PDB file of C-alpha atoms in Angstrom:
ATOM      1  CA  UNK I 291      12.990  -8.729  -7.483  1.00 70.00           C
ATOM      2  CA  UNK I 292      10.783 -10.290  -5.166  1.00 75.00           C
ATOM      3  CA  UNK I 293      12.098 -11.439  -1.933  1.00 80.00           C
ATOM      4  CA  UNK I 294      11.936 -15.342  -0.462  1.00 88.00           C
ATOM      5  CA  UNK I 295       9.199 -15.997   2.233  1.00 90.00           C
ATOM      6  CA  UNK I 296      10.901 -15.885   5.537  1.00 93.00           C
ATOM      7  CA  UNK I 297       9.655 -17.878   8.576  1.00 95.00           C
ATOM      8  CA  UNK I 298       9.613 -16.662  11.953  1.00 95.00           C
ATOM      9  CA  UNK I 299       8.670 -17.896  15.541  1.00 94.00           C
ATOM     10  CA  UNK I 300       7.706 -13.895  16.597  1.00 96.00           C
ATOM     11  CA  UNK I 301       3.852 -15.242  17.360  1.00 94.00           C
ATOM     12  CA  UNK I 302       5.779 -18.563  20.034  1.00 93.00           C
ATOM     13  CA  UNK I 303       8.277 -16.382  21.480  1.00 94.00           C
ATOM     14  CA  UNK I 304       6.206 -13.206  22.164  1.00 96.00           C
ATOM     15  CA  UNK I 305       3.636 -15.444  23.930  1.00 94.00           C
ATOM     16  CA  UNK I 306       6.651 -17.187  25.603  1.00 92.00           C
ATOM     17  CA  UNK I 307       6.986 -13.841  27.337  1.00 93.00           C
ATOM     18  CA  UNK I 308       3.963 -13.000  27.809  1.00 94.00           C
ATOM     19  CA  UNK I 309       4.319  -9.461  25.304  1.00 95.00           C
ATOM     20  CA  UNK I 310       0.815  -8.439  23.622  1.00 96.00           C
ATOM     21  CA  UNK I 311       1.460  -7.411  20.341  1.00 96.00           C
ATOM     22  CA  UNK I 312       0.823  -4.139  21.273  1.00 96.00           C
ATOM     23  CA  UNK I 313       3.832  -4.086  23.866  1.00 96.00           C
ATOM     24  CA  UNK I 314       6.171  -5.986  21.232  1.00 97.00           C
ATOM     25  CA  UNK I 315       5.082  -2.864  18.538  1.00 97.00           C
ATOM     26  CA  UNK I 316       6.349  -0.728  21.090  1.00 96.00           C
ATOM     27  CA  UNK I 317       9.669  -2.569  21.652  1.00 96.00           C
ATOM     28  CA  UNK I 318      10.960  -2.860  18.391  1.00 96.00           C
ATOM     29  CA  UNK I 319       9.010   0.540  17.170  1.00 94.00           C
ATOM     30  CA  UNK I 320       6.178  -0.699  14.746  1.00 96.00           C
ATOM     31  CA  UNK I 321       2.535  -0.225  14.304  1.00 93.00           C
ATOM     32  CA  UNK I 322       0.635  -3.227  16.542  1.00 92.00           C
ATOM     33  CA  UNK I 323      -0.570  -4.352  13.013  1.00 92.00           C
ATOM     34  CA  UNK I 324       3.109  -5.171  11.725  1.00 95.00           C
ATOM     35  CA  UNK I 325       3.332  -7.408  14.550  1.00 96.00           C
ATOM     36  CA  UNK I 326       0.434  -9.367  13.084  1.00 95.00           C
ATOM     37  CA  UNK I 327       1.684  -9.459   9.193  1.00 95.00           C
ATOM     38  CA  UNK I 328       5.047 -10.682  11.091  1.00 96.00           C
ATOM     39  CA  UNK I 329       3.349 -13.030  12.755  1.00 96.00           C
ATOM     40  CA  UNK I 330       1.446 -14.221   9.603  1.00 95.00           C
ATOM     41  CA  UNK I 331       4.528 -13.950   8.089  1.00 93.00           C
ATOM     42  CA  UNK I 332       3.360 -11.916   5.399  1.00 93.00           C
ATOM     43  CA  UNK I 333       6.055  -9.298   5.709  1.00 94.00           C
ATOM     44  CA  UNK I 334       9.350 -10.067   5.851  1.00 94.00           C
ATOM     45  CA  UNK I 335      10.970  -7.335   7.901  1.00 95.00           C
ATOM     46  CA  UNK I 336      14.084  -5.532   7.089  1.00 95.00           C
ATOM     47  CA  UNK I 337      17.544  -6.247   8.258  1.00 95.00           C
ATOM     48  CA  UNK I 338      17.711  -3.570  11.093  1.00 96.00           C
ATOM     49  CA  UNK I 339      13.871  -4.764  12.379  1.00 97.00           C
ATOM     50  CA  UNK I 340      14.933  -8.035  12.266  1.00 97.00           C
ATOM     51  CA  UNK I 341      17.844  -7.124  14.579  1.00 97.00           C
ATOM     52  CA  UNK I 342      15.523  -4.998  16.433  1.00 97.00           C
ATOM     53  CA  UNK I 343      13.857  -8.416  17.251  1.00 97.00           C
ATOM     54  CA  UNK I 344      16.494 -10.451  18.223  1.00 97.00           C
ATOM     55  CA  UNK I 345      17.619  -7.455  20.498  1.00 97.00           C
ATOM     56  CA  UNK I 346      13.921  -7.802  22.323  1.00 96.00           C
ATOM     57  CA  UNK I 347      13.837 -11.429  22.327  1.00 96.00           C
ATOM     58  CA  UNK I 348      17.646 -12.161  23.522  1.00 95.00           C
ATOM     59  CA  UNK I 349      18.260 -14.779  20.589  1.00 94.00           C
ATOM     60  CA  UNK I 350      20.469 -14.480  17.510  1.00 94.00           C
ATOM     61  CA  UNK I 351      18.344 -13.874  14.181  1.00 93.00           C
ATOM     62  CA  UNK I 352      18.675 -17.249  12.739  1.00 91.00           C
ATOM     63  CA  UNK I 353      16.969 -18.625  15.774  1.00 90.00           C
ATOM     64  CA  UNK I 354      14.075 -16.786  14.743  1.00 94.00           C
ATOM     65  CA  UNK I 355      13.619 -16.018  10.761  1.00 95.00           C
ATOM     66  CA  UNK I 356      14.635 -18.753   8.515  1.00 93.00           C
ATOM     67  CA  UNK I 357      13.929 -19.536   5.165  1.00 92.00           C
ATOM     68  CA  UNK I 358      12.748 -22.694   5.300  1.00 90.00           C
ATOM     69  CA  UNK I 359       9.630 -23.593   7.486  1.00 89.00           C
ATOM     70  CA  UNK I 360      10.921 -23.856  11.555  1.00 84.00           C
ATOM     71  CA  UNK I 361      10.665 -26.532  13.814  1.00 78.00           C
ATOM     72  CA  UNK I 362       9.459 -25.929  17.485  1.00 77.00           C
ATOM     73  CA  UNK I 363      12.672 -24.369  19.373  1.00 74.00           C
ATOM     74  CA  UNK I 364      12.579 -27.158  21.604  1.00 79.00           C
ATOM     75  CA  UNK I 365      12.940 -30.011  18.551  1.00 81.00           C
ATOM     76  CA  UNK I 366      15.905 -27.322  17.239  1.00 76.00           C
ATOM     77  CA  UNK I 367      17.600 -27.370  20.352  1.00 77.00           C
ATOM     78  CA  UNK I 368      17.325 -31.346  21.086  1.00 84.00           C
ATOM     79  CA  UNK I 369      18.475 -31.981  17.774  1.00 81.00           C
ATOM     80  CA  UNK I 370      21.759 -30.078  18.018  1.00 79.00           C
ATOM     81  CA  UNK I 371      22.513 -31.719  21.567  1.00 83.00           C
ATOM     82  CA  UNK I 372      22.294 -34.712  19.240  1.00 87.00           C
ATOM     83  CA  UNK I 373      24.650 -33.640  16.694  1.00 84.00           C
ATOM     84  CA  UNK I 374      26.949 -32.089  19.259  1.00 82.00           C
ATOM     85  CA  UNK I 375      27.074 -35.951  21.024  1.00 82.00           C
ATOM     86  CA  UNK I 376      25.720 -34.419  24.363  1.00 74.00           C
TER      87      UNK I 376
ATOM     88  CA  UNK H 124     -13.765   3.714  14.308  1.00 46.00           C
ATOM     89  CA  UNK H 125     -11.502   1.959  12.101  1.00 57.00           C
ATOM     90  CA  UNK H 126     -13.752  -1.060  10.230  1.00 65.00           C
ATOM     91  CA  UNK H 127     -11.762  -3.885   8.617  1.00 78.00           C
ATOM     92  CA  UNK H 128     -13.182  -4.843   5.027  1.00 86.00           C
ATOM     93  CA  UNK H 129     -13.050  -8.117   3.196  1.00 90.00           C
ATOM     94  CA  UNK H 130     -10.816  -7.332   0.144  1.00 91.00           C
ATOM     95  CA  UNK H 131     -13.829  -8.244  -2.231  1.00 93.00           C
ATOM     96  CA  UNK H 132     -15.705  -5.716  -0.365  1.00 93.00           C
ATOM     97  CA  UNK H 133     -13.083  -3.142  -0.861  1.00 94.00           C
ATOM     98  CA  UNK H 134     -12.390  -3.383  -4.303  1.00 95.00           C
ATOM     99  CA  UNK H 135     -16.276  -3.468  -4.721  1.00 95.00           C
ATOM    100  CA  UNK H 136     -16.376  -0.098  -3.262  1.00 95.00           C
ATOM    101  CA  UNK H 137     -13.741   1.042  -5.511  1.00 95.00           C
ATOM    102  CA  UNK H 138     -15.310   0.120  -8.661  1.00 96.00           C
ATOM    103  CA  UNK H 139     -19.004   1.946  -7.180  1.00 97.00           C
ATOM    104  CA  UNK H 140     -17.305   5.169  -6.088  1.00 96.00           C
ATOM    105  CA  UNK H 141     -15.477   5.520  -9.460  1.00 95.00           C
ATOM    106  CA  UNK H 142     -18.637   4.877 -11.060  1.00 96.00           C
ATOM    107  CA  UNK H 143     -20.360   7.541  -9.394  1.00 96.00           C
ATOM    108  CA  UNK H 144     -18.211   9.775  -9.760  1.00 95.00           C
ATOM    109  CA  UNK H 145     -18.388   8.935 -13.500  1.00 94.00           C
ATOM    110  CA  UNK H 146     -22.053   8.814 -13.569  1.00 94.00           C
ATOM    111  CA  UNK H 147     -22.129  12.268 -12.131  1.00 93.00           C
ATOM    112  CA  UNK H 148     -19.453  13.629 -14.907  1.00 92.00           C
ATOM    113  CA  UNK H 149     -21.381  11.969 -17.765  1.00 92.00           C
ATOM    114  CA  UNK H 150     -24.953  13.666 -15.900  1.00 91.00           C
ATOM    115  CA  UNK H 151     -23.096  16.797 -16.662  1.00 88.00           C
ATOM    116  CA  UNK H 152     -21.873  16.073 -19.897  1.00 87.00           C
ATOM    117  CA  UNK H 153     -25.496  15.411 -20.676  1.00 89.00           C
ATOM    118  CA  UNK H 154     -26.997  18.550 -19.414  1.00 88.00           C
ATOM    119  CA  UNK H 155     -25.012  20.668 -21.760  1.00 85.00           C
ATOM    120  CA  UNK H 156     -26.546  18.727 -24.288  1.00 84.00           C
ATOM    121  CA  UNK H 157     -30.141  18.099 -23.700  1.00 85.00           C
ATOM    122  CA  UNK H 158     -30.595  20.352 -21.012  1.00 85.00           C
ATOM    123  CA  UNK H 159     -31.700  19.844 -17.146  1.00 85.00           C
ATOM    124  CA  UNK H 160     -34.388  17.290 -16.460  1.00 89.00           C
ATOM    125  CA  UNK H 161     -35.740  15.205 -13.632  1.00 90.00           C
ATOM    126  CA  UNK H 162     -33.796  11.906 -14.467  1.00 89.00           C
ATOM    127  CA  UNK H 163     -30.564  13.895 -14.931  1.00 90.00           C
ATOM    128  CA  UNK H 164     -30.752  15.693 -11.662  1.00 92.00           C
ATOM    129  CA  UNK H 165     -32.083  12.449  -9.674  1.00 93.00           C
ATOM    130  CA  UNK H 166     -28.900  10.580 -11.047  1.00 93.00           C
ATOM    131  CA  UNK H 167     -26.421  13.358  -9.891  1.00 93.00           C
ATOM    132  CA  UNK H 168     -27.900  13.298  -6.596  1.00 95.00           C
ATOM    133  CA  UNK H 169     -27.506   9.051  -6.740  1.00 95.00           C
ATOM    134  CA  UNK H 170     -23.966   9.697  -7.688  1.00 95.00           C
ATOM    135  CA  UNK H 171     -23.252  12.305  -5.238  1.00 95.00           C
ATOM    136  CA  UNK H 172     -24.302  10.638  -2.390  1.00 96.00           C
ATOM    137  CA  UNK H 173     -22.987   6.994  -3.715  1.00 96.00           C
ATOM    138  CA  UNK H 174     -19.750   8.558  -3.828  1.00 96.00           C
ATOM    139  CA  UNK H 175     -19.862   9.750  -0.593  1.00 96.00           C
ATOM    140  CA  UNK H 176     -20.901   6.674   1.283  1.00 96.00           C
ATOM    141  CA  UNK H 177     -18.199   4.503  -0.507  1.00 95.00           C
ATOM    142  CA  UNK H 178     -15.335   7.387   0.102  1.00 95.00           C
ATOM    143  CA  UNK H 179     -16.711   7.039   3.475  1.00 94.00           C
ATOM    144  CA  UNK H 180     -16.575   3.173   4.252  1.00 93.00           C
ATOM    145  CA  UNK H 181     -13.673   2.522   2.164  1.00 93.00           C
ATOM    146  CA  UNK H 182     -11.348   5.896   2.487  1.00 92.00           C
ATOM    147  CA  UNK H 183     -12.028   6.738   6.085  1.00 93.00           C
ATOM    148  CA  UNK H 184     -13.593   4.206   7.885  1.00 92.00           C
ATOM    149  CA  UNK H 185     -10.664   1.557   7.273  1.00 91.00           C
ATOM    150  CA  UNK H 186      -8.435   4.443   7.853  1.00 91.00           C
ATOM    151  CA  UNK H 187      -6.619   4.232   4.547  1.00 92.00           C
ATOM    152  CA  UNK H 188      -6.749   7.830   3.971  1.00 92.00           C
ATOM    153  CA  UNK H 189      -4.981   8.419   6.933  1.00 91.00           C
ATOM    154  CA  UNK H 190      -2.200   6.044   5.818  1.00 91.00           C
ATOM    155  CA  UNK H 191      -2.004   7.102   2.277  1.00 91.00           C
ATOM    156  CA  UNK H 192      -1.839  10.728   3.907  1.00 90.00           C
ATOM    157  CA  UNK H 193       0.507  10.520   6.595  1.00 90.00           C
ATOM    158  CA  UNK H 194       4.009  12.186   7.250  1.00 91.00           C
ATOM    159  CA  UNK H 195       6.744   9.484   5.964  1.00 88.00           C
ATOM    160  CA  UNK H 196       8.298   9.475  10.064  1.00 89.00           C
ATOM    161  CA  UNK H 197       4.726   8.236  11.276  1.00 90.00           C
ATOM    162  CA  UNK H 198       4.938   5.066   9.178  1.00 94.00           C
ATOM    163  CA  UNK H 199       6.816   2.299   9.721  1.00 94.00           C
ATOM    164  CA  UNK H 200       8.452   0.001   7.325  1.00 95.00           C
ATOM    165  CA  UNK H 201       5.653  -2.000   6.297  1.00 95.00           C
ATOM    166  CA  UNK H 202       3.468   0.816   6.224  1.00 95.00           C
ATOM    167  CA  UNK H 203       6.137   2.757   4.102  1.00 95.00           C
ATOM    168  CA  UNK H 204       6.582  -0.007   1.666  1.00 94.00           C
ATOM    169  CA  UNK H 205       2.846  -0.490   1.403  1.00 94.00           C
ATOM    170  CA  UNK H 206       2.474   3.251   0.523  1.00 94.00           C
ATOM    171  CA  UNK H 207       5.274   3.648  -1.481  1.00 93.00           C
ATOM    172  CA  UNK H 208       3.845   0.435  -3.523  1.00 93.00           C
ATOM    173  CA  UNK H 209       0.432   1.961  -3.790  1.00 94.00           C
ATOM    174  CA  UNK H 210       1.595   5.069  -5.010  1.00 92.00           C
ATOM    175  CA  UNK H 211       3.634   3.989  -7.917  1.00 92.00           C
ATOM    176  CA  UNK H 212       0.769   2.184  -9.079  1.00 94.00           C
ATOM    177  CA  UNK H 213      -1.372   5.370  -8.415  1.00 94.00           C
ATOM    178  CA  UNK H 214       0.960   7.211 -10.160  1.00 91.00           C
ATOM    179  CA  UNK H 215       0.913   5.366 -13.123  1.00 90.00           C
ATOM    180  CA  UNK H 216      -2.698   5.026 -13.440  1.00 93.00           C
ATOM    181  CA  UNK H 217      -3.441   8.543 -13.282  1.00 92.00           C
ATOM    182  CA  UNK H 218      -0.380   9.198 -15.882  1.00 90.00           C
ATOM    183  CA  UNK H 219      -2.473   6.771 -18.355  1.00 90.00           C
ATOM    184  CA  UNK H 220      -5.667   8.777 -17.581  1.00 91.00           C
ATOM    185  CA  UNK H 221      -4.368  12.254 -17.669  1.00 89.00           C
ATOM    186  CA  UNK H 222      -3.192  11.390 -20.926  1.00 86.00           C
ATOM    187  CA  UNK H 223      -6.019   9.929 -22.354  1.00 88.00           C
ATOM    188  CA  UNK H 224      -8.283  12.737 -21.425  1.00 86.00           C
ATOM    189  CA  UNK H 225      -5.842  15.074 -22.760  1.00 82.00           C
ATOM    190  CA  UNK H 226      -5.642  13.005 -25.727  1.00 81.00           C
ATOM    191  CA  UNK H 227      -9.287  12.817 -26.341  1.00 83.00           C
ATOM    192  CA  UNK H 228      -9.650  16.146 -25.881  1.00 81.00           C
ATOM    193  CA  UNK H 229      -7.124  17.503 -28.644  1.00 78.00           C
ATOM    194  CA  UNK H 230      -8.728  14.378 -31.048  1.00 79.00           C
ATOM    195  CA  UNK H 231     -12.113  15.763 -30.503  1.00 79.00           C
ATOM    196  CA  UNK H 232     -11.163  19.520 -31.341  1.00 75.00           C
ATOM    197  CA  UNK H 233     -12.472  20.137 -35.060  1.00 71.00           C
ATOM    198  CA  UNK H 234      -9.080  20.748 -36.257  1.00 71.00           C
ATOM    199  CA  UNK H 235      -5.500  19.466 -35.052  1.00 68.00           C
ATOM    200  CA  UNK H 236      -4.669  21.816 -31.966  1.00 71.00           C
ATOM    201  CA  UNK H 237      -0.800  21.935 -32.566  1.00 77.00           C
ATOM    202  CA  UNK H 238      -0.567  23.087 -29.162  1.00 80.00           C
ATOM    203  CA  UNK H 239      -2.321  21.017 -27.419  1.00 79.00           C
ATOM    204  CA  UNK H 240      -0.510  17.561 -29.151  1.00 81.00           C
ATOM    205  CA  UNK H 241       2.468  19.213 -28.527  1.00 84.00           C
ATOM    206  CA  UNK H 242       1.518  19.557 -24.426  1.00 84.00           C
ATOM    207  CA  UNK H 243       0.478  15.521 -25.024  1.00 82.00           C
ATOM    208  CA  UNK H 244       3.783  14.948 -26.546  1.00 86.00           C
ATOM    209  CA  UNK H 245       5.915  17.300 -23.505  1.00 90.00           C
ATOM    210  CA  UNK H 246       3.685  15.649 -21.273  1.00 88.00           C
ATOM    211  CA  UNK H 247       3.773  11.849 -22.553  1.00 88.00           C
ATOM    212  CA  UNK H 248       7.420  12.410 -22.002  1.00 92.00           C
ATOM    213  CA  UNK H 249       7.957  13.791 -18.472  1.00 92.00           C
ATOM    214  CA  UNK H 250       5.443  11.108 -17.503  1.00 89.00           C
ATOM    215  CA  UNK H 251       8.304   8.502 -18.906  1.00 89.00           C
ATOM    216  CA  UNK H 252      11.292  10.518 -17.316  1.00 93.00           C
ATOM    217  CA  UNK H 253      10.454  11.380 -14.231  1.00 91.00           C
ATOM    218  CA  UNK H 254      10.972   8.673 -11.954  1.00 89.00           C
ATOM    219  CA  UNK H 255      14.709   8.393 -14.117  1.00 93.00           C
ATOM    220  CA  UNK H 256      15.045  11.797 -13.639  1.00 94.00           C
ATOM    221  CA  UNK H 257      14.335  12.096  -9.253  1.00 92.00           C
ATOM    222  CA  UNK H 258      17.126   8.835  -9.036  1.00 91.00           C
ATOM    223  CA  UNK H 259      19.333  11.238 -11.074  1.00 93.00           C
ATOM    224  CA  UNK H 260      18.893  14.516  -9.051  1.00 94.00           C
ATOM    225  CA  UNK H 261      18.650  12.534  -5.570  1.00 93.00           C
ATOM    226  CA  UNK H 262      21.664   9.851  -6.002  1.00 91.00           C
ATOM    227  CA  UNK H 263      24.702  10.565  -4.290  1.00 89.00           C
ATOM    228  CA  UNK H 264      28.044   9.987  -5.714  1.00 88.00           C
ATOM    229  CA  UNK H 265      30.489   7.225  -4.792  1.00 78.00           C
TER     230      UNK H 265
END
């Protein structure tokens, strides 16, 4: 069975913290080039990298793979203040 | 150095070193035939040294080899999953081709070798259950 396309924001929120890829690899404990197909999003990761990611990042997995394409954070974020009435 | 290749490129190269390496087999073939000759030895060298310049730019240059080669706890998950992908296919493959050769070698014995169509048959069917066969020995029980 092949597996939906997953979207990430890996590539906006590694440069958000200034990580090279290279320092990211090391992090979650790929090859530098994963970091690219991830990026690309050419390779959806496994459930355990995918934590992996959220554990370097600080955010909860569905803020950064989704299956449908993602809007900037900042749009994300506005638009549940909205729906929260805030 | 590693050198990244365009996929045409790649798959170029795979198609020229597998066609000199069959060049050089069919040189060979020849030569038990009609015999040693200029031509024949001038395309063995071709293939030869075709061969190794594409194993060199597409095996080891791009660092496939080393990929395709390394110990499973070296690889991550991508890496793993492209390997393990690439060597079911390869696995295949050279399954069909073993058994052709093998075939055309027991069709192209004067008479019917009963041995050797019976190591086609033994070995048509280990080729089929196999892969059935590791899940079976490796999968634990519930």
């Amino acid at each position: 069975m092949k597996g939906r396309k997953l979207y990430n924001r890996i590539a906006v929120l590694r440069e958000e913290r200034g990580l090279s890829r290279k320092e990211l690899a090391g992090k979650i404990g790929v090859n530098f080039q994963t970091v690219g197909y991830l990026e690309r999003e050419e390779y959806n990761p496994s459930l355990d990298l995918a934590f992996r990611i959220g554990e370097v990042f600080g955010l909860p997995i569905e803020m950064i793979f989704s299956t449908a394409p993602m809007k900037p954070l900042s749009v994300e974020l506005m638009e549940r203040r909205i729906e929260r009435g805030e | 150095m590693e050198k990244q290749m365009s996929r045409t490129s790649r798959r170029l190269a795979v198609v020229i070193n597998y066609g000199a390496i069959l060049l050089f087999l069919v040189c060979f073939y020849l030569s038990d035939s009609v015999g040693w000759n200029v031509p024949i030895a001038a395309s063995v060298v071709t293939a030869i040294l075709v061969a190794l310049i594409t194993f060199f730019s597409l095996h080891v240059r791009t660092k496939l080899w080393k990929l395709v080669h390394s110990k499973i706890d070296k690889l991550d998950e991508r890496e793993l999953q492209v390997t393990h992908e690439a060597l079911r296919y390869a696995y295949g493959i050279f399954t069909v081709v073993s058994l052709l050769v093998l075939l055309a070698i027991a069709l192209s014995t004067p008479q019917w070798d009963s041995l050797l169509i019976l190591i086609f048959a033994s070995l048509l069917y280990l080729a089929h259950t196999l892969p059935s066969s590791v899940i079976a020995w490796r999968k634990k029980d519930h």
